[in-house]
């Protein structure tokens, strides 16, 4: 009798814990939507870093800029928004700018953000900043990739729909091109499918961009 | 009849893992939170999304997708007051806000883990769980309204200052949750000690159940009859000032932290000169939030009762033990969540 009761207890507890656990696993809760455009910077035969252009969603743009029109001219000047830009890059540093560049699968080191500024256009805050690789990557090198994502989904990053979502900096040889890389594992691919089956807002599994140069 | 050890072991492992999940999920508030606006978040570095997309991951994906949709719709729904007639615009905004509330409450930060743990621990009925959820959501809406009204309209604060204040409220909220958790653990332990002192299974030996405020007669006293009364508030429960005080304390502790979505829509609406649209949206959001949290709290209560029934039909001792585990587990979880996120949110405040 006793063991039977014990079994029942365990079964009951397991079920109860299962339900209690249901409260947990859904962790998605984006409060900020950012559309990403990236420029791959080129200098002297190598890629030297990334220039980011992040456009915030309308509600967050309004909340972030509220009260910053200090000269009351009805628009947000670049100087008025500079404190915002400085604050952002300062905080982004701890999150490695949500940017994951890799070379042949190995993470690429990069330095602190610079040249940051914020513009306000079409009711949207646009954050611009540059991150330079610790050492330049020769354009002949194979397997340069990067992605921008927040694994915790507090920020929902999505790649711009524009064909200009990724651009190349001045001087880049014409043979260089970018493409969205296929997901690495079958699992990631399955997850990506389940995302796109839901209507595809471009979120979900972060897109990885692969850069490659052909030619002489 | 011998038990299958493997099955029992598995059940235990499942129980332990899943018990920890609400806490883990809360920890998923990664660096994104620290970066823009609201500062508070545990410093825990989040891993890349787990590779095998299981049921939960897919569920998570679905919810994320819908959350993003609702978020995008929200600002448009506010602006719609300019172009379309007020009644249809109001209905549309209320609908979107409601959906936003339902969806966002599934994610961390709306007290679902705290309230579910609380109703588990305190032997609460479903009705009480639902009531608590609505109370907490109501306080949360009020908190957002007061915060924005005072800071933005009266003090002309910047958006950044408003969100810094939001971060402080979050810290205070977690601190209060931890205090309530400590209080709950104390009651559970006191109940345990009282029961250890009493003669086991003698009819009069169950005083302790009245001490920790679930004296509405669980099955162990009267056998099957009480499976019914467990869901009805007994007079002793309605009279229990102390348990009501605890209930208000937990709702206040959870609700004092405003919902980020409500603040966003309020600031946006005021900027558009449509402040009442912001208020409408905030209230509809609160109803949505309350419904999700209620559902989870009710599930927690229901599963505790089911566990008791499964364990308890043969032996009341086992039902007592389920209650004990639920009580101590739930109370400890409230304390743990509160403490963890209180400390975590302190580190997040540094940057503001």
Coordinates of C-alpha atoms in Angstrom, one line a residue:
Chain A
X1 CA 0.0 0.0 0.0
X2 CA 2.7 2.3 1.0
X3 CA 4.7 2.0 -2.2
X4 CA 1.6 2.4 -4.2
X5 CA 0.8 5.7 -2.4
X6 CA 4.4 6.7 -2.9
X7 CA 4.1 6.0 -6.6
X8 CA 1.0 8.0 -6.8
X9 CA 2.6 10.8 -5.0
X10 CA 5.5 10.9 -7.4
X11 CA 3.2 10.7 -10.4
X12 CA 1.1 13.5 -8.9
X13 CA 4.2 15.6 -8.2
X14 CA 5.6 15.1 -11.6
X15 CA 2.4 16.2 -13.2
X16 CA 2.1 19.2 -11.0
X17 CA 5.6 20.2 -11.6
X18 CA 5.0 19.8 -15.3
X19 CA 2.2 22.3 -15.1
X20 CA 4.2 24.6 -12.8
X21 CA 7.0 24.3 -15.4
X22 CA 4.7 25.5 -18.1
X23 CA 4.8 28.8 -16.5
X24 CA 8.5 29.0 -17.4
X25 CA 9.7 27.9 -20.7
X26 CA 8.2 30.7 -22.8
X27 CA 10.7 33.3 -22.4
X28 CA 10.0 35.4 -25.4
X29 CA 9.1 39.0 -24.6
X30 CA 10.5 41.5 -27.1
X31 CA 10.0 45.0 -25.9
X32 CA 12.2 46.6 -28.6
X33 CA 12.2 45.9 -32.3
X34 CA 15.3 46.9 -34.2
X35 CA 15.8 46.7 -38.0
X36 CA 19.4 46.2 -38.9
X37 CA 21.5 47.4 -41.8
X38 CA 25.2 46.7 -41.9
X39 CA 28.1 48.0 -44.0
X40 CA 31.2 45.8 -44.3
X41 CA 34.1 48.2 -44.2
X42 CA 37.0 47.7 -46.6
X43 CA 40.6 49.1 -46.5
X44 CA 43.7 48.0 -48.4
X45 CA 42.8 44.5 -49.4
X46 CA 41.0 43.6 -46.2
X47 CA 37.7 43.9 -44.4
X48 CA 38.4 45.9 -41.3
X49 CA 35.0 46.1 -39.5
X50 CA 31.3 46.7 -39.6
X51 CA 29.3 49.9 -39.6
X52 CA 25.9 49.4 -38.0
X53 CA 22.7 51.3 -38.7
X54 CA 19.9 50.2 -36.3
X55 CA 16.4 51.6 -36.7
X56 CA 14.2 51.4 -33.6
X57 CA 10.4 50.8 -33.7
X58 CA 8.1 53.8 -33.4
X59 CA 7.0 53.4 -29.8
X60 CA 10.5 53.0 -28.5
X61 CA 11.7 55.8 -30.7
X62 CA 9.1 58.1 -29.1
X63 CA 10.0 56.9 -25.6
X64 CA 13.7 57.3 -26.1
X65 CA 13.6 60.8 -27.5
X66 CA 10.9 62.1 -25.1
X67 CA 12.1 65.4 -23.6
X68 CA 15.4 65.6 -25.6
X69 CA 14.3 68.5 -27.8
X70 CA 16.3 70.8 -25.5
X71 CA 16.2 73.9 -27.8
X72 CA 12.4 73.4 -28.3
X73 CA 12.6 73.9 -32.1
X74 CA 10.3 71.0 -32.7
X75 CA 12.9 68.7 -34.0
X76 CA 15.7 66.5 -32.7
X77 CA 19.1 67.7 -33.8
X78 CA 22.1 65.5 -34.0
X79 CA 23.6 67.3 -31.0
X80 CA 20.5 66.9 -28.9
X81 CA 20.6 63.1 -29.5
X82 CA 24.3 62.7 -29.0
X83 CA 23.9 61.8 -25.3
X84 CA 21.6 59.0 -26.4
X85 CA 24.2 57.7 -28.8
X86 CA 27.0 57.8 -26.2
X87 CA 24.8 56.0 -23.6
X88 CA 23.8 53.3 -26.1
X89 CA 27.3 52.3 -27.1
X90 CA 28.4 52.5 -23.6
X91 CA 25.7 50.0 -22.6
X92 CA 26.0 47.9 -25.7
X93 CA 29.6 47.2 -25.0
X94 CA 28.7 44.7 -22.2
X95 CA 26.5 42.8 -24.7
X96 CA 29.3 42.9 -27.3
X97 CA 27.0 45.0 -29.4
X98 CA 24.9 41.9 -30.1
X99 CA 27.2 41.4 -33.0
X100 CA 28.8 38.0 -33.7
X101 CA 31.5 38.1 -36.4
X102 CA 33.3 34.9 -37.2
X103 CA 36.1 33.7 -39.4
X104 CA 35.8 30.1 -40.5
X105 CA 33.6 29.5 -37.5
X106 CA 35.9 31.1 -35.0
X107 CA 34.7 34.3 -33.2
X108 CA 36.5 37.4 -34.4
X109 CA 37.7 39.9 -31.8
X110 CA 36.7 43.5 -32.3
X111 CA 37.3 46.8 -30.5
X112 CA 35.0 49.2 -28.8
X113 CA 32.4 51.1 -30.9
X114 CA 33.3 54.4 -32.3
X115 CA 31.8 57.2 -34.5
X116 CA 28.4 56.7 -32.8
X117 CA 25.6 59.1 -33.5
X118 CA 21.8 59.0 -33.5
X119 CA 19.5 60.5 -36.1
X120 CA 15.7 60.9 -36.0
X121 CA 14.0 60.2 -39.2
X122 CA 10.4 59.3 -40.1
X123 CA 9.5 59.1 -36.4
X124 CA 12.3 56.6 -35.8
X125 CA 15.5 56.7 -33.8
X126 CA 18.4 55.4 -35.9
X127 CA 21.6 54.5 -34.1
X128 CA 24.8 54.5 -36.1
X129 CA 28.1 53.1 -34.9
X130 CA 31.2 51.3 -36.1
X131 CA 33.0 48.3 -34.7
X132 CA 36.5 47.5 -36.1
X133 CA 38.0 44.0 -36.1
X134 CA 41.0 43.6 -33.9
X135 CA 42.9 42.6 -37.0
X136 CA 41.8 43.1 -40.6
X137 CA 40.5 40.1 -42.5
X138 CA 42.1 39.7 -46.0
X139 CA 39.4 39.5 -48.6
X140 CA 40.8 36.2 -49.8
X141 CA 40.1 34.6 -46.5
X142 CA 37.3 32.1 -46.6
X143 CA 34.4 31.9 -44.2
X144 CA 33.8 35.5 -42.9
X145 CA 30.3 35.6 -41.4
X146 CA 28.4 37.8 -38.9
X147 CA 25.1 38.0 -37.3
X148 CA 23.3 40.5 -35.1
X149 CA 21.0 39.0 -32.5
X150 CA 19.8 39.1 -28.9
X151 CA 19.6 35.5 -27.7
X152 CA 17.3 36.6 -24.9
X153 CA 14.8 38.2 -27.3
X154 CA 14.4 41.3 -25.2
X155 CA 15.4 43.0 -28.5
X156 CA 13.9 41.5 -31.6
X157 CA 16.5 42.2 -34.2
X158 CA 15.5 41.7 -37.8
X159 CA 17.4 42.3 -41.0
X160 CA 16.2 45.1 -43.1
X161 CA 14.0 44.0 -46.0
X162 CA 15.9 46.2 -48.3
X163 CA 18.3 44.7 -50.8
X164 CA 20.7 47.2 -49.2
X165 CA 20.5 45.4 -45.9
X166 CA 24.1 44.6 -46.2
X167 CA 26.5 46.9 -48.1
X168 CA 30.2 47.1 -48.8
X169 CA 32.3 50.0 -47.9
X170 CA 34.1 52.2 -50.3
X171 CA 36.8 50.6 -52.3
X172 CA 35.6 47.0 -52.0
X173 CA 36.4 45.0 -55.1
X174 CA 33.4 44.2 -57.3
X175 CA 33.9 40.5 -56.9
X176 CA 32.7 40.6 -53.2
X177 CA 29.2 39.6 -52.4
X178 CA 27.1 38.6 -49.4
X179 CA 24.4 36.1 -48.8
X180 CA 22.2 34.8 -46.0
X181 CA 23.9 31.6 -44.9
X182 CA 21.9 28.4 -44.6
X183 CA 21.4 27.4 -40.9
X184 CA 24.2 25.4 -39.6
X185 CA 22.4 22.4 -38.1
X186 CA 19.2 20.5 -39.1
X187 CA 17.7 21.6 -35.8
X188 CA 18.3 25.3 -36.5
X189 CA 16.9 24.7 -39.9
X190 CA 13.8 23.1 -38.5
X191 CA 13.3 26.0 -36.1
X192 CA 13.8 28.5 -38.9
X193 CA 11.0 26.7 -40.8
X194 CA 8.7 26.7 -37.9
X195 CA 9.3 30.5 -37.6
X196 CA 8.7 31.2 -41.2
X197 CA 5.6 29.0 -41.2
X198 CA 4.2 31.5 -38.8
X199 CA 4.2 34.3 -41.2
X200 CA 7.8 35.4 -41.1
X201 CA 8.4 38.8 -39.6
X202 CA 12.1 38.2 -40.1
X203 CA 12.7 37.3 -36.5
X204 CA 13.4 34.0 -35.0
X205 CA 16.7 32.3 -35.7
X206 CA 19.1 35.1 -36.3
X207 CA 20.2 35.3 -39.9
X208 CA 23.9 34.8 -40.5
X209 CA 25.4 36.8 -43.3
X210 CA 28.3 35.2 -45.2
X211 CA 30.7 37.4 -47.1
X212 CA 32.8 36.1 -50.0
X213 CA 35.0 37.6 -52.6
X214 CA 35.7 36.0 -56.0
X215 CA 38.0 37.2 -58.7
X216 CA 41.6 37.8 -59.4
Chain B
X1 CA 3.2 -4.2 -5.5
X2 CA 6.8 -3.0 -6.1
X3 CA 7.5 0.3 -7.6
X4 CA 9.5 0.7 -10.8
X5 CA 12.5 2.5 -9.6
X6 CA 13.3 3.9 -13.0
X7 CA 9.9 5.4 -13.3
X8 CA 10.1 7.0 -9.9
X9 CA 13.5 8.4 -10.6
X10 CA 12.4 9.8 -13.8
X11 CA 9.4 11.4 -12.2
X12 CA 11.6 13.0 -9.6
X13 CA 14.0 14.4 -12.1
X14 CA 11.2 15.8 -14.2
X15 CA 9.7 17.4 -11.1
X16 CA 13.0 19.0 -10.0
X17 CA 13.8 20.3 -13.5
X18 CA 10.4 21.7 -14.2
X19 CA 10.2 23.3 -10.8
X20 CA 13.3 25.2 -11.6
X21 CA 12.1 26.4 -15.0
X22 CA 10.1 29.5 -14.0
X23 CA 13.2 30.8 -12.3
X24 CA 15.4 29.9 -15.3
X25 CA 13.0 31.5 -17.7
X26 CA 13.1 34.7 -15.7
X27 CA 16.8 34.6 -16.0
X28 CA 16.5 34.7 -19.7
X29 CA 16.2 38.4 -19.4
X30 CA 19.5 38.9 -21.1
X31 CA 21.7 41.8 -21.8
X32 CA 19.1 43.4 -24.1
X33 CA 17.4 44.7 -21.0
X34 CA 20.4 46.4 -19.7
X35 CA 21.2 48.1 -22.9
X36 CA 18.3 50.2 -23.8
X37 CA 16.0 51.8 -21.3
X38 CA 15.0 49.6 -18.4
X39 CA 18.1 48.7 -16.6
X40 CA 17.3 45.9 -14.3
X41 CA 18.3 42.4 -15.2
X42 CA 20.5 39.7 -13.8
X43 CA 23.9 39.8 -15.2
X44 CA 23.6 36.2 -16.3
X45 CA 25.0 35.8 -19.8
X46 CA 22.4 34.0 -21.9
X47 CA 23.4 31.1 -24.1
X48 CA 22.6 30.9 -27.7
X49 CA 19.2 29.4 -28.3
X50 CA 19.2 25.7 -27.4
X51 CA 19.7 23.7 -30.6
X52 CA 16.9 21.1 -30.6
X53 CA 13.6 22.9 -31.3
X54 CA 11.4 21.1 -28.9
X55 CA 7.8 21.8 -28.2
X56 CA 8.6 24.6 -25.8
X57 CA 11.0 26.3 -28.2
X58 CA 8.4 26.2 -30.9
X59 CA 5.8 27.6 -28.5
X60 CA 8.3 30.2 -27.6
X61 CA 8.9 31.0 -31.3
X62 CA 5.2 31.3 -31.9
X63 CA 4.7 33.7 -29.0
X64 CA 7.6 35.8 -29.9
X65 CA 6.3 36.1 -33.4
X66 CA 2.9 37.2 -32.2
X67 CA 4.4 39.6 -29.6
X68 CA 6.3 41.3 -32.3
X69 CA 3.1 41.6 -34.4
X70 CA 1.2 43.1 -31.5
X71 CA 4.0 45.5 -30.7
X72 CA 4.1 46.7 -34.3
X73 CA 0.3 47.1 -34.5
X74 CA 0.1 49.0 -31.2
X75 CA 1.6 52.4 -32.4
X76 CA -0.5 52.2 -35.5
X77 CA -3.6 51.5 -33.5
X78 CA -3.0 54.7 -31.4
X79 CA -2.5 56.8 -34.5
X80 CA -5.7 55.4 -36.0
X81 CA -7.6 57.8 -33.8
X82 CA -6.6 60.5 -36.2
X83 CA -7.9 58.9 -39.3
X84 CA -10.8 56.7 -38.4
X85 CA -13.9 57.2 -36.2
X86 CA -13.3 57.1 -32.5
X87 CA -15.4 54.1 -31.6
X88 CA -13.9 51.7 -34.2
X89 CA -10.4 53.1 -33.4
X90 CA -11.0 52.5 -29.7
X91 CA -12.3 49.0 -30.2
X92 CA -9.3 48.2 -32.4
X93 CA -6.8 49.6 -29.9
X94 CA -8.4 47.8 -27.0
X95 CA -8.3 44.5 -29.0
X96 CA -4.6 44.9 -29.9
X97 CA -3.7 46.0 -26.4
X98 CA -5.6 43.1 -24.9
X99 CA -3.7 40.7 -27.2
X100 CA -0.5 42.4 -26.3
X101 CA -1.2 41.9 -22.6
X102 CA -2.1 38.2 -23.0
X103 CA 1.0 37.5 -25.0
X104 CA 3.5 39.5 -23.0
X105 CA 2.4 38.1 -19.7
X106 CA 3.6 34.7 -21.0
X107 CA 7.1 36.2 -20.9
X108 CA 8.9 37.1 -17.7
X109 CA 8.1 40.1 -15.6
X110 CA 4.4 40.0 -15.1
X111 CA 4.5 38.2 -11.8
X112 CA 3.2 34.9 -13.2
X113 CA 6.0 32.9 -11.6
X114 CA 5.6 34.7 -8.3
X115 CA 1.8 34.5 -8.2
X116 CA 1.7 30.9 -9.3
X117 CA 4.3 30.0 -6.6
X118 CA 2.4 32.0 -4.1
X119 CA -0.9 30.3 -4.7
X120 CA 0.8 26.9 -4.5
X121 CA 2.5 27.7 -1.2
X122 CA -0.4 29.4 0.5
X123 CA -2.9 26.7 -0.2
X124 CA -5.0 29.1 -2.2
X125 CA -8.1 28.3 -4.1
X126 CA -8.4 29.0 -7.8
X127 CA -10.7 31.9 -7.1
X128 CA -8.1 33.5 -5.0
X129 CA -5.5 32.9 -7.6
X130 CA -7.6 34.6 -10.2
X131 CA -8.4 37.5 -7.9
X132 CA -4.8 38.0 -7.1
X133 CA -3.8 38.0 -10.8
X134 CA -6.4 40.7 -11.5
X135 CA -5.4 42.7 -8.5
X136 CA -1.7 42.6 -9.4
X137 CA -2.4 43.5 -13.1
X138 CA -4.6 46.4 -11.9
X139 CA -1.9 47.7 -9.6
X140 CA 0.6 47.3 -12.4
X141 CA -1.6 49.4 -14.8
X142 CA -2.0 52.0 -12.1
X143 CA 1.7 52.1 -11.5
X144 CA 2.4 52.8 -15.2
X145 CA -0.3 55.5 -15.3
X146 CA 1.0 57.3 -12.2
X147 CA 4.6 57.0 -13.2
X148 CA 4.1 58.5 -16.6
X149 CA 1.6 61.1 -15.4
X150 CA 3.9 62.4 -12.6
X151 CA 7.2 62.2 -14.4
X152 CA 6.2 63.1 -17.9
X153 CA 3.3 65.5 -17.5
X154 CA 4.1 67.1 -14.1
X155 CA 7.9 67.0 -13.9
X156 CA 8.7 67.1 -17.7
X157 CA 11.1 64.2 -17.3
X158 CA 12.8 62.7 -20.3
X159 CA 12.0 59.3 -21.6
X160 CA 15.3 58.1 -20.2
X161 CA 14.5 59.3 -16.8
X162 CA 11.1 57.6 -16.9
X163 CA 12.7 54.3 -17.7
X164 CA 15.4 54.8 -15.0
X165 CA 12.5 55.2 -12.6
X166 CA 10.9 52.1 -14.0
X167 CA 14.1 50.2 -13.3
X168 CA 14.0 51.5 -9.6
X169 CA 10.4 50.3 -9.2
X170 CA 11.4 47.0 -10.5
X171 CA 14.1 46.7 -7.9
X172 CA 11.7 47.7 -5.2
X173 CA 9.2 45.2 -6.5
X174 CA 11.6 42.3 -6.4
X175 CA 12.8 43.4 -2.9
X176 CA 9.2 43.3 -1.7
X177 CA 8.6 39.9 -3.4
X178 CA 11.6 38.6 -1.5
X179 CA 10.2 39.9 1.8
X180 CA 6.8 38.3 1.2
X181 CA 8.7 35.1 0.2
X182 CA 10.6 35.1 3.5
X183 CA 7.3 35.7 5.3
X184 CA 5.8 32.7 3.5
X185 CA 8.7 30.4 4.2
X186 CA 8.5 31.4 7.9
X187 CA 4.8 30.4 8.0
X188 CA 5.4 27.1 6.2
X189 CA 8.2 26.2 8.6
X190 CA 6.1 27.2 11.6
X191 CA 3.4 25.0 10.3
X192 CA 5.8 22.2 9.9
X193 CA 7.1 22.5 13.4
X194 CA 3.6 22.6 14.8
X195 CA 2.8 19.4 12.9
X196 CA 5.9 17.7 14.1
X197 CA 4.9 18.5 17.6
X198 CA 1.4 17.2 17.2
X199 CA 0.5 13.5 17.4
X200 CA 0.4 12.2 13.9
X201 CA -3.0 11.4 12.5
X202 CA -5.0 11.9 15.7
X203 CA -8.1 13.9 14.8
X204 CA -7.1 16.9 16.8
X205 CA -3.5 17.0 15.6
X206 CA -3.9 19.2 12.6
X207 CA -3.9 22.7 14.1
X208 CA -1.0 23.6 11.9
X209 CA -3.2 23.8 8.9
X210 CA -5.0 26.7 10.4
X211 CA -1.8 28.4 11.2
X212 CA -0.7 28.7 7.7
X213 CA -4.0 29.8 6.3
X214 CA -5.3 26.9 4.4
X215 CA -7.7 25.9 7.1
X216 CA -10.5 25.3 4.6
X217 CA -10.4 21.6 5.2
X218 CA -8.4 19.5 2.8
X219 CA -9.2 15.9 2.2
X220 CA -7.2 14.6 5.1
X221 CA -9.8 15.4 7.7
X222 CA -12.9 14.2 6.2
X223 CA -12.0 11.9 3.3
X224 CA -13.7 12.4 0.0
X225 CA -16.2 15.0 1.0
X226 CA -13.5 17.6 1.0
X227 CA -12.4 17.3 -2.6
X228 CA -15.4 19.5 -3.2
X229 CA -14.9 21.9 -0.4
X230 CA -11.3 22.5 -1.3
X231 CA -12.6 24.7 -4.1
X232 CA -15.0 26.7 -2.1
X233 CA -13.8 29.4 0.2
X234 CA -14.6 28.3 3.7
X235 CA -15.5 30.8 6.4
X236 CA -12.2 30.4 8.1
X237 CA -10.5 31.5 4.9
X238 CA -12.7 34.6 4.4
X239 CA -12.1 35.6 8.0
X240 CA -8.3 35.1 7.7
X241 CA -7.2 38.7 7.9
X242 CA -3.6 37.5 7.8
X243 CA -4.0 35.6 4.6
X244 CA -5.7 38.5 3.0
X245 CA -3.0 40.8 4.1
X246 CA -0.5 38.4 2.6
X247 CA -2.5 38.3 -0.6
X248 CA -2.5 42.1 -0.9
X249 CA 1.2 42.2 0.0
X250 CA 2.1 39.9 -2.9
X251 CA -0.2 41.7 -5.4
X252 CA 1.3 45.0 -4.4
X253 CA 4.9 43.6 -4.5
X254 CA 4.4 42.3 -8.0
X255 CA 2.2 45.1 -9.3
X256 CA 4.3 48.1 -8.2
X257 CA 6.6 47.4 -11.1
X258 CA 4.9 48.9 -14.2
X259 CA 4.7 47.0 -17.4
X260 CA 7.2 48.2 -20.0
X261 CA 4.6 47.9 -22.8
X262 CA 2.2 50.1 -20.9
X263 CA 4.8 52.8 -20.4
X264 CA 5.8 52.7 -24.1
X265 CA 2.2 53.1 -25.3
X266 CA 1.5 55.8 -22.8
X267 CA 4.5 57.9 -23.7
X268 CA 3.8 57.4 -27.4
X269 CA 0.2 58.3 -27.0
X270 CA 1.0 61.4 -25.1
X271 CA 3.5 62.4 -27.7
X272 CA 0.7 62.1 -30.3
X273 CA -1.6 64.2 -28.2
X274 CA -3.8 61.2 -27.6
X275 CA -3.3 60.5 -23.9
X276 CA -6.6 58.9 -23.3
X277 CA -5.8 56.3 -26.0
X278 CA -2.8 55.5 -23.9
X279 CA -4.9 55.0 -20.8
X280 CA -7.4 52.8 -22.7
X281 CA -4.6 50.7 -24.1
X282 CA -3.0 50.4 -20.6
X283 CA -6.2 49.1 -19.1
X284 CA -6.9 46.7 -21.9
X285 CA -3.4 45.4 -21.6
X286 CA -3.9 44.8 -17.9
X287 CA -7.0 42.7 -18.5
X288 CA -5.0 40.6 -21.0
X289 CA -2.1 40.2 -18.5
X290 CA -4.5 39.3 -15.7
X291 CA -6.1 36.5 -17.8
X292 CA -2.8 34.9 -18.7
X293 CA -1.5 35.1 -15.1
X294 CA -4.9 33.8 -13.8
X295 CA -4.7 30.8 -16.1
X296 CA -1.2 29.9 -14.9
X297 CA -2.2 30.4 -11.3
X298 CA -5.3 28.3 -11.7
X299 CA -3.2 25.6 -13.4
X300 CA -0.8 25.6 -10.4
X301 CA -3.7 25.3 -8.0
X302 CA -5.4 22.6 -10.0
X303 CA -2.3 20.5 -10.4
X304 CA -1.6 20.7 -6.7
X305 CA -5.1 19.5 -5.9
X306 CA -4.8 16.8 -8.5
X307 CA -1.5 15.7 -7.1
X308 CA -3.1 15.5 -3.7
X309 CA -5.9 13.5 -5.0
X310 CA -3.6 11.1 -6.8
X311 CA -1.5 10.6 -3.7
X312 CA -4.1 10.9 -1.1
X313 CA -7.0 8.6 -1.9
X314 CA -5.4 5.8 0.0
X315 CA -3.5 7.7 2.6
X316 CA -4.0 11.1 4.0
X317 CA -0.4 11.2 5.0
X318 CA 0.6 11.5 1.4
X319 CA -1.8 14.2 0.7
X320 CA -0.3 16.1 3.6
X321 CA 3.1 15.6 2.1
X322 CA 2.1 16.9 -1.2
X323 CA 0.7 20.0 0.5
X324 CA 4.0 20.3 2.4
X325 CA 6.1 20.0 -0.7
X326 CA 3.9 22.5 -2.6
X327 CA 3.9 24.8 0.4
X328 CA 7.6 24.8 1.1
X329 CA 8.5 24.6 -2.6
X330 CA 6.2 27.5 -3.5
X331 CA 7.3 29.7 -0.6
X332 CA 11.0 29.1 -1.3
X333 CA 10.5 29.8 -5.0
X334 CA 8.9 33.2 -4.1
X335 CA 11.8 34.0 -1.8
X336 CA 14.4 32.8 -4.4
X337 CA 12.9 34.7 -7.3
X338 CA 12.6 37.8 -5.2
X339 CA 16.1 37.7 -3.9
X340 CA 17.7 36.7 -7.2
X341 CA 16.1 39.4 -9.2
X342 CA 16.5 42.0 -6.5
X343 CA 20.2 41.5 -6.5
X344 CA 20.3 41.2 -10.3
X345 CA 18.4 44.4 -10.8
X346 CA 20.8 46.3 -8.5
X347 CA 23.7 45.6 -10.8
X348 CA 21.6 46.8 -13.7
X349 CA 21.0 50.1 -12.1
X350 CA 24.7 51.1 -12.3
X351 CA 24.5 52.4 -15.8
X352 CA 21.8 54.9 -15.4

